[in-house]
Amino acid sequence: MREYEVRVSPSAMNQMSEAVRYVHDELFMPQAAFDLLGDLESAIMGLSRMPFRFRQVEVEPLLSAGVRRMNVCKYSVFYVVDEERSAVDVFAVLYGSPTNQRLRKAFQEGR
């Protein structure tokens, strides 16, 4: 089975850090924050195998770019598979189901 290198953009890293910080500091749930970080990291690293198992986003221009979405807890992880380089590029980790406008903005910022 082919292995892919998983690369996480700085903006996606910041979004994950902010989510964990929010759960820890604002909701006062340190164990839940720790669990969330573990779940996100595990799921993202799991993209190294079979990254095509998640559906493409059906919103242009993201569809044409091959953007895919994986749900982890209440977060959506957005990424692109680069077959030529055998890499998965994670560009956004957003809470819930983002609007198309917010998703397009995250795509532009995370690339």
PDB file of C-alpha atoms in Angstrom:
ATOM      1  CA  MET A   1       0.000   0.000   0.000  1.00  0.00           C
ATOM      2  CA  ARG A   2       1.292   3.421  -0.944  1.00  0.00           C
ATOM      3  CA  GLU A   3       2.286   5.784   1.892  1.00  0.00           C
ATOM      4  CA  TYR A   4       1.792   9.535   1.630  1.00  0.00           C
ATOM      5  CA  GLU A   5       3.726  12.226   3.470  1.00  0.00           C
ATOM      6  CA  VAL A   6       1.318  14.344   5.523  1.00  0.00           C
ATOM      7  CA  ARG A   7       2.093  18.065   5.628  1.00  0.00           C
ATOM      8  CA  VAL A   8       0.114  20.494   7.778  1.00  0.00           C
ATOM      9  CA  SER A   9       0.108  24.195   6.868  1.00  0.00           C
ATOM     10  CA  PRO A  10       0.918  26.822   9.501  1.00  0.00           C
ATOM     11  CA  SER A  11      -2.670  28.114   9.343  1.00  0.00           C
ATOM     12  CA  ALA A  12      -4.080  24.617   9.982  1.00  0.00           C
ATOM     13  CA  MET A  13      -1.656  24.201  12.904  1.00  0.00           C
ATOM     14  CA  ASN A  14      -2.842  27.536  14.314  1.00  0.00           C
ATOM     15  CA  GLN A  15      -6.486  26.507  13.915  1.00  0.00           C
ATOM     16  CA  MET A  16      -5.842  23.250  15.792  1.00  0.00           C
ATOM     17  CA  SER A  17      -3.951  25.068  18.539  1.00  0.00           C
ATOM     18  CA  GLU A  18      -6.750  27.600  18.884  1.00  0.00           C
ATOM     19  CA  ALA A  19      -9.376  24.840  19.116  1.00  0.00           C
ATOM     20  CA  VAL A  20      -7.440  23.040  21.838  1.00  0.00           C
ATOM     21  CA  ARG A  21      -6.763  26.299  23.700  1.00  0.00           C
ATOM     22  CA  TYR A  22     -10.463  27.190  23.575  1.00  0.00           C
ATOM     23  CA  VAL A  23     -11.566  23.853  25.008  1.00  0.00           C
ATOM     24  CA  HIS A  24      -8.875  23.988  27.699  1.00  0.00           C
ATOM     25  CA  ASP A  25      -9.027  27.659  28.721  1.00  0.00           C
ATOM     26  CA  GLU A  26     -12.555  28.794  27.914  1.00  0.00           C
ATOM     27  CA  LEU A  27     -14.504  25.617  28.587  1.00  0.00           C
ATOM     28  CA  PHE A  28     -12.201  24.551  31.447  1.00  0.00           C
ATOM     29  CA  MET A  29     -11.970  21.006  30.110  1.00  0.00           C
ATOM     30  CA  PRO A  30      -8.272  20.054  30.034  1.00  0.00           C
ATOM     31  CA  GLN A  31      -8.879  16.343  29.451  1.00  0.00           C
ATOM     32  CA  ALA A  32     -11.270  17.071  26.574  1.00  0.00           C
ATOM     33  CA  ALA A  33      -8.661  19.427  25.073  1.00  0.00           C
ATOM     34  CA  PHE A  34      -6.001  16.720  25.345  1.00  0.00           C
ATOM     35  CA  ASP A  35      -8.359  14.164  23.771  1.00  0.00           C
ATOM     36  CA  LEU A  36      -9.283  16.551  20.949  1.00  0.00           C
ATOM     37  CA  LEU A  37      -5.635  17.148  20.100  1.00  0.00           C
ATOM     38  CA  GLY A  38      -4.977  13.414  20.087  1.00  0.00           C
ATOM     39  CA  ASP A  39      -7.999  12.715  17.892  1.00  0.00           C
ATOM     40  CA  LEU A  40      -7.053  15.430  15.389  1.00  0.00           C
ATOM     41  CA  GLU A  41      -3.405  14.376  15.221  1.00  0.00           C
ATOM     42  CA  SER A  42      -4.273  10.699  14.855  1.00  0.00           C
ATOM     43  CA  ALA A  43      -6.842  11.305  12.119  1.00  0.00           C
ATOM     44  CA  ILE A  44      -4.565  13.679  10.211  1.00  0.00           C
ATOM     45  CA  MET A  45      -1.605  11.308  10.370  1.00  0.00           C
ATOM     46  CA  GLY A  46      -3.954   8.521   9.276  1.00  0.00           C
ATOM     47  CA  LEU A  47      -4.257  10.301   5.937  1.00  0.00           C
ATOM     48  CA  SER A  48      -0.842   8.832   5.089  1.00  0.00           C
ATOM     49  CA  ARG A  49      -2.766   5.705   4.111  1.00  0.00           C
ATOM     50  CA  MET A  50      -5.759   5.850   1.811  1.00  0.00           C
ATOM     51  CA  PRO A  51      -6.240   9.635   1.669  1.00  0.00           C
ATOM     52  CA  PHE A  52      -8.830   9.214  -1.086  1.00  0.00           C
ATOM     53  CA  ARG A  53     -11.323   7.534   1.266  1.00  0.00           C
ATOM     54  CA  PHE A  54     -12.929  10.889   2.066  1.00  0.00           C
ATOM     55  CA  ARG A  55     -15.149  12.741  -0.400  1.00  0.00           C
ATOM     56  CA  GLN A  56     -14.210  15.802  -2.360  1.00  0.00           C
ATOM     57  CA  VAL A  57     -15.771  19.132  -1.461  1.00  0.00           C
ATOM     58  CA  GLU A  58     -18.392  19.946  -4.090  1.00  0.00           C
ATOM     59  CA  VAL A  59     -17.859  23.710  -4.159  1.00  0.00           C
ATOM     60  CA  GLU A  60     -15.844  25.451  -6.857  1.00  0.00           C
ATOM     61  CA  PRO A  61     -12.983  26.267  -7.089  1.00  0.00           C
ATOM     62  CA  LEU A  62     -12.271  23.694  -4.370  1.00  0.00           C
ATOM     63  CA  LEU A  63     -13.711  20.804  -6.360  1.00  0.00           C
ATOM     64  CA  SER A  64     -11.375  21.533  -9.283  1.00  0.00           C
ATOM     65  CA  ALA A  65      -8.436  21.720  -6.858  1.00  0.00           C
ATOM     66  CA  GLY A  66      -9.298  18.278  -5.456  1.00  0.00           C
ATOM     67  CA  VAL A  67     -10.032  19.458  -1.911  1.00  0.00           C
ATOM     68  CA  ARG A  68     -11.283  16.710   0.403  1.00  0.00           C
ATOM     69  CA  ARG A  69     -12.982  16.856   3.788  1.00  0.00           C
ATOM     70  CA  MET A  70     -12.553  14.602   6.803  1.00  0.00           C
ATOM     71  CA  ASN A  71     -14.690  15.034   9.933  1.00  0.00           C
ATOM     72  CA  VAL A  72     -13.041  14.621  13.333  1.00  0.00           C
ATOM     73  CA  CYS A  73     -15.269  15.149  16.369  1.00  0.00           C
ATOM     74  CA  LYS A  74     -17.020  18.444  15.562  1.00  0.00           C
ATOM     75  CA  TYR A  75     -14.204  19.684  13.309  1.00  0.00           C
ATOM     76  CA  SER A  76     -13.696  19.488   9.561  1.00  0.00           C
ATOM     77  CA  VAL A  77     -10.197  18.832   8.245  1.00  0.00           C
ATOM     78  CA  PHE A  78      -9.622  20.008   4.672  1.00  0.00           C
ATOM     79  CA  TYR A  79      -6.782  18.718   2.536  1.00  0.00           C
ATOM     80  CA  VAL A  80      -5.469  18.101  -0.967  1.00  0.00           C
ATOM     81  CA  VAL A  81      -3.698  14.964  -2.186  1.00  0.00           C
ATOM     82  CA  ASP A  82      -0.598  15.571  -4.325  1.00  0.00           C
ATOM     83  CA  GLU A  83      -0.134  12.248  -6.104  1.00  0.00           C
ATOM     84  CA  GLU A  84       3.031  13.289  -7.942  1.00  0.00           C
ATOM     85  CA  ARG A  85       4.815  13.953  -4.652  1.00  0.00           C
ATOM     86  CA  SER A  86       2.951  11.276  -2.672  1.00  0.00           C
ATOM     87  CA  ALA A  87       1.878  13.956  -0.201  1.00  0.00           C
ATOM     88  CA  VAL A  88      -1.238  15.094   1.616  1.00  0.00           C
ATOM     89  CA  ASP A  89      -1.436  18.829   2.327  1.00  0.00           C
ATOM     90  CA  VAL A  90      -3.767  19.750   5.199  1.00  0.00           C
ATOM     91  CA  PHE A  91      -4.672  23.433   4.873  1.00  0.00           C
ATOM     92  CA  ALA A  92      -7.558  23.979   7.320  1.00  0.00           C
ATOM     93  CA  VAL A  93      -9.112  22.610  10.502  1.00  0.00           C
ATOM     94  CA  LEU A  94     -12.450  24.367  11.036  1.00  0.00           C
ATOM     95  CA  TYR A  95     -15.186  23.943  13.614  1.00  0.00           C
ATOM     96  CA  GLY A  96     -18.468  22.545  12.381  1.00  0.00           C
ATOM     97  CA  SER A  97     -19.640  22.954   8.830  1.00  0.00           C
ATOM     98  CA  PRO A  98     -18.107  26.157   7.483  1.00  0.00           C
ATOM     99  CA  THR A  99     -19.902  28.324   4.965  1.00  0.00           C
ATOM    100  CA  ASN A 100     -18.681  28.160   1.382  1.00  0.00           C
ATOM    101  CA  GLN A 101     -17.245  31.656   1.719  1.00  0.00           C
ATOM    102  CA  ARG A 102     -15.303  30.760   4.869  1.00  0.00           C
ATOM    103  CA  LEU A 103     -14.029  27.578   3.241  1.00  0.00           C
ATOM    104  CA  ARG A 104     -12.829  29.422   0.138  1.00  0.00           C
ATOM    105  CA  LYS A 105     -11.037  31.938   2.364  1.00  0.00           C
ATOM    106  CA  ALA A 106      -9.355  29.148   4.362  1.00  0.00           C
ATOM    107  CA  PHE A 107      -8.268  27.518   1.099  1.00  0.00           C
ATOM    108  CA  GLN A 108      -6.664  30.745  -0.125  1.00  0.00           C
ATOM    109  CA  GLU A 109      -4.933  31.395   3.208  1.00  0.00           C
ATOM    110  CA  GLY A 110      -3.788  27.833   3.772  1.00  0.00           C
ATOM    111  CA  ARG A 111      -2.183  27.178   0.420  1.00  0.00           C
TER     112      ARG A 111
END
